[in-house]
Short mmCIF file of C-alpha atoms in Angstrom, two decimals:
data_model
loop_
_atom_site.label_atom_id
_atom_site.label_comp_id
_atom_site.label_asym_id
_atom_site.label_seq_id
_atom_site.Cartn_x
_atom_site.Cartn_y
_atom_site.Cartn_z
CA MET H 126 115.51 78.39 35.00
CA ALA H 127 113.53 81.24 36.82
CA ARG H 128 110.63 80.46 38.82
CA ARG H 129 107.26 82.45 38.92
CA PRO H 130 106.79 83.99 41.89
CA GLY H 131 103.71 82.50 44.08
CA ARG H 132 105.70 78.66 42.97
CA ARG H 133 108.29 78.66 44.94
CA ARG H 134 107.60 76.12 46.98
CA LYS H 135 109.51 72.76 45.97
CA LEU H 136 108.27 69.97 44.04
CA SER H 137 108.68 67.47 47.20
CA ALA H 138 106.49 69.91 49.30
CA ARG H 139 104.22 70.33 46.16
CA ILE H 140 103.57 66.66 45.93
CA LEU H 141 103.19 66.35 49.71
CA VAL H 142 100.76 69.23 50.64
CA SER H 143 98.21 67.18 47.70
CA GLN H 144 98.70 63.78 48.91
CA LEU H 145 97.66 64.90 52.43
CA LEU H 146 95.21 67.20 51.39
CA ILE H 147 93.65 63.90 49.35
CA LEU H 148 94.45 61.49 52.11
CA ALA H 149 92.68 64.32 54.63
CA ILE H 150 89.54 64.45 52.33
CA THR H 151 89.60 60.64 51.45
CA SER H 152 89.76 60.06 55.54
CA ALA H 153 86.71 63.00 56.45
CA ILE H 154 84.24 61.18 53.65
CA GLY H 155 85.45 57.79 54.97
CA PHE H 156 84.80 58.25 58.61
CA VAL H 157 81.70 60.08 57.65
CA LEU H 158 80.34 57.32 55.04
CA PHE H 159 81.63 54.53 57.90
CA ALA H 160 79.35 56.19 60.56
CA TYR H 161 76.26 56.25 58.59
CA ALA H 162 76.47 52.37 58.11
CA GLN H 163 77.18 52.13 61.44
CA ARG H 164 74.13 54.41 61.89
CA ASP H 165 72.04 52.18 60.17
CA ALA H 166 73.50 48.85 61.31
CA LEU H 167 73.02 49.93 65.00
CA ASP H 168 69.32 51.02 63.49
CA HIS H 169 69.05 47.19 62.78
CA GLU H 170 70.50 45.74 65.65
CA TYR H 171 68.20 47.62 67.66
CA GLN H 172 65.20 46.83 66.02
CA SER H 173 66.17 42.87 66.06
CA ARG H 174 66.21 43.78 69.91
CA ALA H 175 62.99 44.78 69.93
CA LEU H 176 61.62 42.21 67.88
CA ALA H 177 63.23 39.80 70.66
CA ILE H 178 61.36 41.76 73.45
CA ALA H 179 58.12 41.79 71.54
CA GLN H 180 58.16 38.41 70.83
CA THR H 181 58.74 37.48 75.00
CA ALA H 182 55.74 39.72 76.05
CA ALA H 183 53.89 37.83 73.08
CA THR H 184 54.22 34.61 74.63
CA ASP H 185 54.32 35.92 78.47
CA PRO H 186 51.40 33.99 80.05
CA GLN H 187 49.96 36.32 81.82
CA ILE H 188 49.37 38.40 79.15
CA VAL H 189 48.12 35.69 77.14
CA ARG H 190 45.28 34.85 79.40
CA ALA H 191 44.31 38.61 80.40
CA MET H 192 43.80 39.20 76.76
CA ALA H 193 41.99 35.85 76.27
CA ASP H 194 40.11 36.70 79.09
CA GLY H 195 39.49 40.24 77.74
CA ALA H 196 39.77 41.45 80.82
CA GLY H 197 43.38 43.22 80.90
CA GLY H 198 43.78 45.75 82.95
CA ASP H 199 46.13 46.41 85.28
CA VAL H 200 47.62 42.89 84.96
CA VAL H 201 49.21 43.50 81.31
CA GLN H 202 50.14 47.18 82.27
CA THR H 203 52.30 45.68 85.21
CA VAL H 204 53.54 42.71 83.01
CA ALA H 205 54.60 44.74 80.83
CA GLY H 206 55.99 47.68 82.90
CA ARG H 207 58.43 44.64 84.19
CA ILE H 208 59.18 43.42 80.57
CA GLU H 209 60.00 46.86 79.44
CA HIS H 210 62.14 47.84 82.60
CA ALA H 211 64.43 44.15 82.75
CA SER H 212 65.11 44.81 78.70
CA GLY H 213 65.88 48.27 78.67
CA ALA H 214 63.25 48.75 76.26
CA THR H 215 61.48 52.59 76.02
CA TYR H 216 58.34 50.83 75.82
CA VAL H 217 56.01 47.68 75.53
CA VAL H 218 52.58 48.47 74.70
CA VAL H 219 49.64 45.83 74.04
CA ILE H 220 46.82 46.35 71.67
CA ASP H 221 43.09 44.65 71.62
CA LEU H 222 41.91 43.84 68.19
CA HIS H 223 39.87 46.69 68.61
CA ARG H 224 43.47 49.33 68.89
CA ILE H 225 42.60 49.87 72.53
CA ARG H 226 46.08 50.25 74.53
CA HIS H 227 46.29 48.09 77.33
CA SER H 228 49.53 48.81 78.52
CA HIS H 229 51.46 52.29 77.84
CA PRO H 230 54.67 53.93 79.28
CA GLN H 231 52.45 56.92 79.45
CA PRO H 232 49.52 55.68 82.04
CA ILE H 233 46.95 58.47 80.27
CA LEU H 234 47.33 56.70 77.13
CA ILE H 235 46.03 53.40 78.41
CA GLY H 236 42.59 52.39 77.22
CA LYS H 237 43.04 55.07 74.74
CA ARG H 238 42.71 54.07 70.93
CA VAL H 239 45.42 53.92 68.27
CA GLU H 240 45.33 55.90 65.33
CA GLU H 241 46.76 53.42 62.96
CA PRO H 242 45.38 50.10 61.95
CA LEU H 243 46.98 46.85 63.17
CA ALA H 244 50.06 45.93 61.03
CA VAL H 245 50.04 42.00 62.38
CA LEU H 246 46.16 41.08 61.45
CA ASP H 247 47.77 38.35 58.90
CA GLY H 248 49.61 37.08 61.37
CA ARG H 249 53.46 38.20 60.47
CA THR H 250 55.97 40.55 62.22
CA TYR H 251 57.36 44.09 61.69
CA THR H 252 60.10 45.91 62.09
CA GLY H 253 61.08 49.51 61.61
CA MET H 254 61.28 52.58 62.78
CA ASP H 255 58.51 54.29 64.65
CA ASN H 256 57.65 57.99 65.55
CA GLY H 257 55.22 57.64 68.43
CA ALA H 258 54.33 59.45 71.28
CA THR H 259 57.75 58.78 73.10
CA GLY H 260 59.33 59.75 69.85
CA ARG H 261 61.79 57.99 67.25
CA SER H 262 62.37 54.72 68.40
CA ALA H 263 63.28 51.38 66.78
CA ASN H 264 60.04 49.47 66.79
CA ALA H 265 59.33 45.95 66.46
CA LYS H 266 55.28 44.54 66.09
CA VAL H 267 54.52 41.00 66.59
CA PRO H 268 50.84 38.92 66.96
CA LEU H 269 49.53 38.35 69.81
CA ARG H 270 47.71 34.87 70.03
CA ASP H 271 45.65 33.05 72.08
CA PRO H 272 46.09 29.54 73.50
CA ALA H 273 44.28 28.41 70.22
CA GLY H 274 46.24 30.33 68.16
CA THR H 275 43.94 33.08 67.00
CA VAL H 276 45.38 36.41 66.64
CA ILE H 277 44.03 38.65 69.77
CA GLY H 278 46.42 41.47 69.41
CA GLU H 279 49.68 42.96 68.92
CA VAL H 280 52.71 43.32 70.95
CA SER H 281 54.53 47.03 69.88
CA VAL H 282 58.48 47.21 71.73
CA GLY H 283 59.97 50.56 71.05
CA ILE H 284 63.51 51.09 71.96
CA ALA H 285 64.35 55.02 71.89
CA GLU H 286 66.92 56.25 68.74
CA LYS H 287 68.87 58.23 71.67
CA GLN H 288 70.28 54.99 72.89
CA ALA H 289 71.39 53.76 69.31
CA VAL H 290 72.68 57.63 68.72
CA GLY H 291 74.53 57.08 72.20
CA ARG H 292 75.97 54.05 71.38
CA LEU H 293 77.06 55.20 67.79
CA LEU H 294 78.47 58.52 69.42
CA GLY H 295 80.32 56.10 72.10
CA GLU H 296 82.37 54.47 69.10
CA LEU H 297 83.11 57.29 67.04
CA PRO H 298 86.15 58.19 68.75
CA THR H 299 87.56 54.52 67.69
CA PHE H 300 86.57 55.68 64.58
CA ALA H 301 88.43 58.66 64.31
CA LEU H 302 91.84 56.73 65.97
CA PHE H 303 91.69 54.58 63.58
CA ALA H 304 91.23 57.28 60.46
CA ALA H 305 94.21 58.99 62.04
CA ILE H 306 96.14 55.88 62.62
CA ALA H 307 95.28 55.39 58.28
CA LEU H 308 96.19 59.42 58.00
CA ALA H 309 99.28 59.06 59.46
CA VAL H 310 100.69 56.10 57.71
CA GLY H 311 99.68 57.95 54.52
CA ALA H 312 101.20 60.64 55.41
CA ALA H 313 104.56 59.10 56.20
CA ALA H 314 104.35 57.02 52.80
CA SER H 315 103.35 60.14 50.91
CA TYR H 316 106.93 62.13 52.18
CA LEU H 317 108.67 59.08 51.31
CA LEU H 318 107.32 59.05 47.77
CA ALA H 319 107.92 62.95 47.46
CA ARG H 320 111.57 62.38 48.64
CA ARG H 321 111.98 59.41 45.73
CA LEU H 322 110.34 61.39 43.24
CA LYS H 323 112.66 64.11 44.11
CA ARG H 324 115.60 62.00 44.07
CA SER H 325 114.10 60.82 40.48
CA THR H 326 113.58 64.26 39.02
CA PHE H 327 117.69 64.89 40.02
CA GLY H 328 116.23 68.36 42.73
CA LEU H 329 114.03 69.68 39.12
CA GLU H 330 110.98 71.24 40.01
CA LEU H 331 108.02 71.14 37.97
CA GLU H 332 108.68 74.03 35.76
CA GLU H 333 112.24 73.64 34.95
CA ILE H 334 111.14 69.76 34.11
CA ALA H 335 108.17 71.43 31.94
CA GLY H 336 111.33 73.91 30.39
CA LEU H 337 113.40 70.53 29.59
CA LEU H 338 111.08 68.60 27.83
CA GLN H 339 110.05 71.99 25.75
CA ASP H 340 114.16 72.64 25.08
CA ARG H 341 114.73 69.45 23.90
CA GLU H 342 111.63 68.87 21.30
CA ALA H 343 113.02 71.90 19.72
CA MET H 344 116.17 70.84 20.01
CA LEU H 345 115.74 67.06 18.85
CA HIS H 346 113.34 68.41 15.90
CA GLY H 347 115.61 71.13 15.17
CA ILE H 348 119.08 70.32 14.57
CA LYS H 349 119.99 68.43 11.54
CA GLU H 350 121.80 65.44 13.39
CA GLY H 351 120.24 62.06 14.15
CA VAL H 352 119.74 61.42 17.40
CA ILE H 353 118.95 58.29 19.25
CA ALA H 354 118.96 58.00 23.26
CA PHE H 355 118.65 54.58 24.94
CA ASP H 356 117.38 53.54 28.66
CA PRO H 357 120.04 51.60 30.53
CA GLN H 358 117.99 48.71 29.31
CA GLY H 359 119.41 49.66 25.92
CA ARG H 360 115.78 50.40 24.93
CA ILE H 361 115.26 53.23 22.22
CA SER H 362 113.83 55.92 24.61
CA VAL H 363 113.90 59.00 21.98
CA VAL H 364 115.01 59.61 18.51
CA ASN H 365 114.23 62.13 16.27
CA GLY H 366 113.16 62.32 12.80
CA GLU H 367 116.86 62.97 11.44
CA ALA H 368 117.83 59.47 12.85
CA ARG H 369 114.42 57.52 11.44
CA ARG H 370 115.61 58.88 7.57
CA LEU H 371 119.22 58.47 8.15
CA LEU H 372 118.70 55.13 9.77
CA GLY H 373 115.39 53.91 7.94
CA LEU H 374 113.83 53.33 11.45
CA GLY H 375 110.35 53.42 11.44
CA THR H 376 108.32 52.50 14.91
CA ALA H 377 111.25 52.53 17.01
CA LEU H 378 110.71 53.56 20.50
CA GLY H 379 110.77 51.14 23.28
CA SER H 380 112.67 48.47 20.96
CA ARG H 381 116.12 47.27 21.21
CA LEU H 382 118.84 47.71 18.35
CA ASP H 383 118.34 43.95 17.60
CA GLU H 384 114.66 44.44 17.04
CA VAL H 385 115.20 47.38 14.35
CA LEU H 386 118.62 46.98 12.38
CA PRO H 387 120.17 43.56 11.32
CA GLU H 388 124.13 42.26 12.76
CA GLY H 389 126.34 44.73 10.95
CA ARG H 390 128.47 47.83 11.64
CA LEU H 391 125.76 49.63 12.05
CA ARG H 392 124.68 48.44 14.73
CA ARG H 393 127.87 47.52 16.41
CA ALA H 394 128.75 51.64 16.29
CA LEU H 395 125.21 52.42 17.33
CA ASP H 396 125.39 50.46 20.61
CA GLY H 397 129.21 50.86 21.58
CA THR H 398 130.78 48.04 20.74
CA LEU H 399 132.65 49.86 18.46
CA GLU H 400 134.53 52.60 20.22
CA GLY H 401 136.21 55.76 19.07
CA VAL H 402 134.89 58.93 17.89
CA ASP H 403 133.70 60.01 14.15
CA ILE H 404 132.90 56.30 13.63
CA THR H 405 132.70 56.25 9.75
CA VAL H 406 129.56 53.60 8.63
CA LEU H 407 128.23 53.20 5.00
CA THR H 408 124.44 52.11 5.05
CA ASP H 409 122.70 51.54 1.91
CA GLY H 410 122.62 55.29 1.11
CA HIS H 411 124.59 57.00 3.42
CA CYS H 412 127.72 57.68 4.45
CA LEU H 413 127.70 58.31 8.34
CA ALA H 414 129.56 59.39 11.39
CA VAL H 415 128.33 57.56 14.58
CA ASN H 416 129.29 58.93 18.02
CA HIS H 417 128.11 56.88 21.32
CA MET H 418 128.12 58.73 24.43
CA PRO H 419 127.22 56.77 27.62
CA VAL H 420 125.10 59.05 29.86
CA VAL H 421 126.26 59.32 33.97
CA LEU H 422 124.68 61.29 36.22
CA HIS H 423 125.77 61.43 40.03
CA GLY H 424 127.21 58.26 39.15
CA ARG H 425 123.47 56.71 38.04
CA LYS H 426 124.01 55.21 34.57
CA LEU H 427 121.18 56.20 32.58
CA GLY H 428 121.79 54.74 29.06
CA ALA H 429 123.51 56.53 25.89
CA VAL H 430 123.24 59.43 23.46
CA VAL H 431 124.02 58.52 20.10
CA THR H 432 124.54 61.43 17.48
CA VAL H 433 124.37 60.26 13.42
CA ARG H 434 125.60 62.33 10.74
CA ASP H 435 125.28 62.20 7.42
CA ARG H 436 128.55 63.14 5.78
CA THR H 437 128.13 61.38 2.06
CA GLU H 438 128.19 64.72 0.18
CA LEU H 439 131.33 65.55 2.44
CA VAL H 440 133.43 62.48 1.97
CA GLY H 441 132.53 62.59 -1.79
CA LEU H 442 133.85 65.96 -2.02
CA LEU H 443 137.17 65.16 -0.08
CA ARG H 444 137.77 62.08 -2.14
CA GLU H 445 137.51 63.71 -5.05
CA LEU H 446 139.56 67.00 -3.89
CA ASP H 447 142.37 63.59 -2.55
CA SER H 448 141.90 62.33 -6.87
CA VAL H 449 142.61 66.33 -8.18
CA ARG H 450 145.18 66.23 -5.92
CA GLY H 451 146.80 63.03 -7.38
CA LEU H 452 146.40 64.08 -11.00
CA THR H 453 147.74 67.62 -10.06
CA ASP H 454 150.60 66.05 -8.91
CA ALA H 455 150.70 64.02 -11.79
CA LEU H 456 151.01 66.47 -14.08
CA ARG H 457 153.36 68.49 -11.92
CA ALA H 458 155.49 65.21 -12.15
CA GLN H 459 155.06 65.42 -16.36
CA GLN H 460 156.22 68.76 -16.63
CA HIS H 461 159.24 68.14 -15.09
CA GLU H 462 159.50 65.10 -17.43
CA PHE H 463 158.26 67.02 -20.41
CA ALA H 464 160.88 70.50 -19.25
CA ASN H 465 164.09 67.35 -19.09
CA ARG H 466 162.80 65.81 -22.32
CA MET H 467 162.77 69.53 -24.12
CA HIS H 468 166.15 70.29 -22.57
CA THR H 469 167.40 66.94 -24.15
CA LEU H 470 166.11 67.38 -27.38
CA ALA H 471 167.35 71.45 -26.80
CA GLY H 472 171.02 69.93 -26.25
CA LEU H 473 170.73 67.75 -29.46
CA LEU H 474 169.74 70.59 -31.60
CA GLU H 475 172.57 72.57 -29.74
CA LEU H 476 175.17 70.28 -30.43
CA GLY H 477 174.16 70.10 -34.35
CA ASP H 478 172.98 66.02 -33.87
CA HIS H 479 169.93 66.39 -35.80
CA GLU H 480 169.21 62.86 -36.69
CA ALA H 481 169.84 61.85 -32.80
CA ALA H 482 167.27 64.73 -32.35
CA LEU H 483 165.13 63.30 -35.28
CA GLU H 484 165.04 60.22 -33.45
CA TYR H 485 164.36 60.96 -29.67
CA ALA H 486 161.44 63.44 -30.95
CA VAL H 487 159.67 60.30 -33.17
CA GLU H 488 160.18 58.10 -30.14
CA LEU H 489 158.38 60.56 -27.65
CA GLY H 490 155.49 61.27 -29.97
CA GLN H 491 154.78 57.37 -30.58
CA ALA H 492 155.34 56.27 -26.58
CA GLU H 493 151.49 57.69 -25.21
CA PRO H 494 149.59 56.77 -29.05
CA ALA H 495 151.38 53.20 -28.27
CA LEU H 496 149.66 52.75 -24.89
CA ALA H 497 146.42 54.25 -26.15
CA GLU H 498 146.40 51.71 -29.08
CA GLY H 499 147.02 48.91 -26.72
CA VAL H 500 144.44 49.54 -25.08
CA ARG H 501 141.88 50.15 -27.71
CA GLU H 502 142.44 46.96 -29.47
CA ARG H 503 140.77 45.39 -26.69
CA ILE H 504 139.07 47.93 -24.95
CA ALA H 505 136.11 49.31 -27.13
CA ASN H 506 134.55 51.95 -24.75
CA PRO H 507 135.60 55.01 -24.59
CA LEU H 508 135.07 55.97 -21.30
CA MET H 509 136.61 52.99 -19.91
CA ILE H 510 139.88 53.34 -22.12
CA GLY H 511 140.39 57.17 -20.65
CA LEU H 512 139.97 55.20 -17.23
CA ILE H 513 142.57 53.03 -18.00
CA VAL H 514 145.04 55.29 -19.96
CA ALA H 515 145.13 58.08 -17.03
CA LYS H 516 145.57 55.20 -14.30
CA THR H 517 148.23 53.99 -16.04
CA ALA H 518 149.72 57.42 -16.75
CA VAL H 519 149.37 58.53 -12.90
CA ALA H 520 150.73 55.19 -11.85
CA ALA H 521 153.78 55.08 -14.14
CA GLU H 522 154.66 58.94 -12.39
CA ARG H 523 154.66 56.92 -9.05
CA GLY H 524 157.01 54.24 -10.67
CA VAL H 525 153.78 51.84 -11.08
CA ARG H 526 153.66 49.73 -14.15
CA VAL H 527 149.78 49.55 -14.79
CA VAL H 528 149.32 46.09 -17.70
CA LEU H 529 146.03 45.18 -19.38
CA THR H 530 145.99 41.47 -20.23
CA GLU H 531 145.83 39.68 -22.99
CA ASP H 532 142.68 38.00 -22.58
CA SER H 533 140.71 41.30 -21.76
CA ARG H 534 137.73 42.11 -24.21
CA LEU H 535 135.34 45.03 -23.57
CA GLY H 536 132.67 45.85 -25.87
CA GLU H 537 131.44 49.51 -27.25
CA GLN H 538 128.33 49.29 -24.68
CA PRO H 539 128.97 46.78 -21.99
CA GLY H 540 126.57 46.30 -18.94
CA HIS H 541 127.03 47.97 -15.76
CA LEU H 542 129.32 50.13 -17.50
CA ARG H 543 129.66 53.44 -14.86
CA ARG H 544 129.80 50.37 -11.97
CA LEU H 545 132.85 49.26 -13.95
CA LEU H 546 134.16 52.53 -14.06
CA THR H 547 134.13 52.94 -10.05
CA ILE H 548 135.19 49.56 -9.25
CA ALA H 549 138.48 49.53 -12.34
CA GLY H 550 138.85 53.30 -10.70
CA ASN H 551 139.17 51.92 -6.70
CA LEU H 552 140.61 49.17 -7.04
CA LEU H 553 143.62 50.21 -9.41
CA ASP H 554 143.81 52.90 -6.87
CA ASN H 555 144.33 50.95 -4.00
CA ALA H 556 146.99 48.30 -6.11
CA VAL H 557 148.60 51.13 -7.32
CA GLU H 558 149.26 52.30 -3.67
CA ALA H 559 149.72 49.02 -2.59
CA VAL H 560 152.78 47.58 -4.94
CA GLY H 561 154.73 50.85 -4.16
CA SER H 562 157.26 52.25 -6.93
CA GLY H 563 158.73 49.31 -8.80
CA GLY H 564 155.87 47.29 -8.26
CA GLN H 565 153.51 46.03 -11.08
CA VAL H 566 149.38 46.05 -11.25
CA ARG H 567 147.76 43.45 -13.86
CA LEU H 568 144.02 44.46 -14.99
CA ALA H 569 141.44 42.01 -16.38
CA LEU H 570 138.44 42.90 -18.25
CA VAL H 571 136.32 39.83 -20.02
CA GLU H 572 133.23 40.24 -21.24
CA SER H 573 130.93 37.07 -22.38
CA PRO H 574 126.92 36.49 -23.01
CA TYR H 575 126.35 36.07 -18.97
CA GLU H 576 128.70 38.07 -16.92
CA ILE H 577 131.50 40.58 -17.02
CA LEU H 578 134.89 39.15 -15.28
CA LEU H 579 137.26 42.23 -13.56
CA ARG H 580 140.26 41.47 -11.86
CA VAL H 581 143.05 43.11 -10.79
CA SER H 582 146.06 41.82 -9.21
CA ASP H 583 149.02 43.44 -7.93
CA ASP H 584 153.26 41.95 -7.05
CA GLY H 585 152.45 44.17 -3.39
CA PRO H 586 152.53 42.63 0.34
CA GLY H 587 148.84 41.61 -0.32
CA ILE H 588 146.05 41.02 2.56
CA PRO H 589 147.10 39.49 5.57
CA PRO H 590 145.75 35.72 6.56
CA GLY H 591 142.55 35.63 8.32
CA ALA H 592 141.63 39.38 6.73
CA ALA H 593 139.29 38.13 3.74
CA GLU H 594 136.65 38.77 4.91
CA SER H 595 136.73 41.87 7.13
CA ILE H 596 138.46 43.38 4.24
CA PHE H 597 135.45 44.96 3.03
CA GLU H 598 133.59 46.15 6.53
CA ASP H 599 133.19 50.02 6.38
CA GLY H 600 137.09 51.77 8.05
CA TRP H 601 139.21 48.49 7.44
CA SER H 602 142.93 49.47 5.90
CA THR H 603 146.38 48.90 6.26
CA SER H 604 147.24 52.69 5.93
CA PRO H 605 146.42 55.46 7.89
CA ASP H 606 143.95 58.20 6.97
CA ARG H 607 146.23 60.91 4.52
CA GLY H 608 145.03 64.47 3.95
CA THR H 609 141.73 64.70 3.07
CA ALA H 610 140.85 61.00 2.04
CA ARG H 611 139.44 59.06 4.74
CA ARG H 612 140.50 55.56 4.93
CA GLY H 613 138.76 52.47 4.44
CA LEU H 614 135.93 53.39 2.16
CA GLY H 615 137.32 52.13 -0.93
CA LEU H 616 136.42 48.58 -0.55
CA ALA H 617 133.77 48.76 1.62
CA LEU H 618 131.93 50.80 -1.39
CA VAL H 619 132.80 48.49 -4.09
CA HIS H 620 131.58 45.86 -2.23
CA ARG H 621 128.10 47.10 -1.60
CA LEU H 622 127.90 48.65 -5.04
CA VAL H 623 128.70 44.53 -6.52
CA GLN H 624 126.46 42.94 -3.62
CA ARG H 625 123.36 45.44 -4.60
CA HIS H 626 123.30 44.53 -8.49
CA GLY H 627 123.88 40.95 -7.85
CA GLY H 628 127.46 40.11 -8.04
CA THR H 629 129.84 39.06 -6.49
CA ILE H 630 133.83 39.68 -5.62
CA THR H 631 136.20 38.00 -3.83
CA VAL H 632 140.03 38.46 -2.25
CA SER H 633 143.56 36.65 -1.95
CA GLU H 634 145.46 35.84 0.78
CA GLY H 635 148.86 35.65 0.98
CA PRO H 636 151.42 38.22 -0.86
CA GLY H 637 150.37 39.32 -4.18
CA ALA H 638 146.58 40.32 -3.54
CA VAL H 639 143.80 39.24 -6.54
CA PHE H 640 140.39 41.06 -6.67
CA THR H 641 137.65 39.19 -8.91
CA VAL H 642 134.72 40.94 -9.71
CA VAL H 643 131.68 39.09 -11.50
CA LEU H 644 128.68 41.16 -12.50
CA PRO H 645 126.11 39.17 -14.11
CA LEU H 646 124.45 39.90 -17.36
CA PRO H 647 122.15 41.60 -18.54
CA ASP H 648 122.24 44.80 -16.82
CA ASP H 649 118.78 45.23 -14.70
CA ASP H 650 119.79 48.41 -13.46
CA PRO H 651 121.56 50.50 -15.95
CA ALA H 652 122.92 54.30 -15.04
CA PRO H 653 122.59 56.54 -17.43
CA LEU H 654 125.42 57.65 -19.13
CA GLY H 655 124.80 61.73 -18.05
CA ALA H 656 124.76 60.29 -14.44
CA VAL H 657 126.21 62.57 -12.08
CA PHE H 658 128.34 60.47 -9.09
CA THR H 659 128.93 62.70 -6.42
CA VAL H 660 124.99 62.89 -5.16
CA VAL H 661 123.30 60.46 -3.12
CA PRO H 662 122.67 57.72 -3.69
CA ASN H 663 125.73 57.64 -5.73
CA VAL H 664 128.19 57.30 -2.86
CA LEU H 665 128.13 53.69 -3.69
CA GLU H 666 128.50 54.63 -7.34
CA GLY H 667 130.62 57.67 -7.63
CA VAL H 668 133.01 57.85 -4.18
CA ARG H 669 136.56 56.38 -4.84
#
């Protein structure tokens, strides 16, 4: 995929640059906020220092005595200057109740009145930032009391702001070093993260990932195959609309197969337990071809992709075609048999043996009606009669004899008629194929007020021991695929059809298989006589 001009940097480089920019901005903002916070902390610290100095000056005996006597003078200025020098304060100003200064770092202001009123007349101390004659400073004001405890003045102490600023500037390089270390650690982590993300995306760039996503969405919802993808933990990560339709999946994303599908052949085909290509699976409404493909990239197992194709109509048509071919072969064999009979009859006539020719013609004319009459005596429904006669004729061409049992009784309009035709046709076809030439198949159809019993038995090799349960699974067969016919579907279809309508089907093991089907009466879901059996959901009722 071609990349746009101006966007040629790799994904890892973009991630690294973006994260470095974010780290730099956040570090700068953090540095500034920290500096402001530290400045505020230093202001409070210097205000506390000023308060302590002011309290010391306010309790100095010389200052208290001089101010109590009303003398003030050089004593207060001298003591205040000594305290100011010893403590590092910018100024120590002593003010009487008349707001007259008795000390000040600028001698010219001694004896002058202050503009603002005294703040300590209530007897409490005050701190804050003050803009005075010496500039901006951290200030504290403390009441000056005489020995009796009466407020006689105020002591104001200030520490120049430049001292706090100087200290802050001295600390900023340390803060900057910490921020630089944090930025370097973040840059290294960003670089490692970018490399890991690059490996996770298999070297694809952002435009390529976006293009793949668009292509995937178009493909998933544009194809007529069901597609399901699983992550390495076996959870469904992708499922398109066709897969939801065919498998009856609702909200399946993030779920495991055992959470959305019951145990069975379908689930085993989807999770890869069943191995093979185009695994045939029957559901209640579809005949599906399932393919499970593990996904491995650069040696890493990324999960699996499963494709599901609907072969319902195709399988039905193929099996119809196979049935037509069987009938064609039978008709071809009958044509040869008819030609042989005509040659025999012509030979008798040519020899002049007219009596033998007449007897032979009468015998031939009565054989087919006799078969139909024998079936009609026990079976009243014309559709079932036609099926039995047709299957008997086809079996006869293969050297197999089909016998309707003496106890068979079926009314003119029996329940489950369409299902009986499907079940009987499948079981008779399987039995005829199983016994081979020279074998015999017995069919029993018994209708009672409560149920219809259908039994097909043969004298073939039968069902292998232990296979009675698995014989009805999709794909089970003792014979290889023949031509267009897909083996292993007939019995599975019969089994699903019987169970779907509340019936039972059993089979005996060992030589001579016996299939017994019981369908309950009354028929709660009768199929219309004009139903077409090659359309879904008739995969269960018309495909043989």
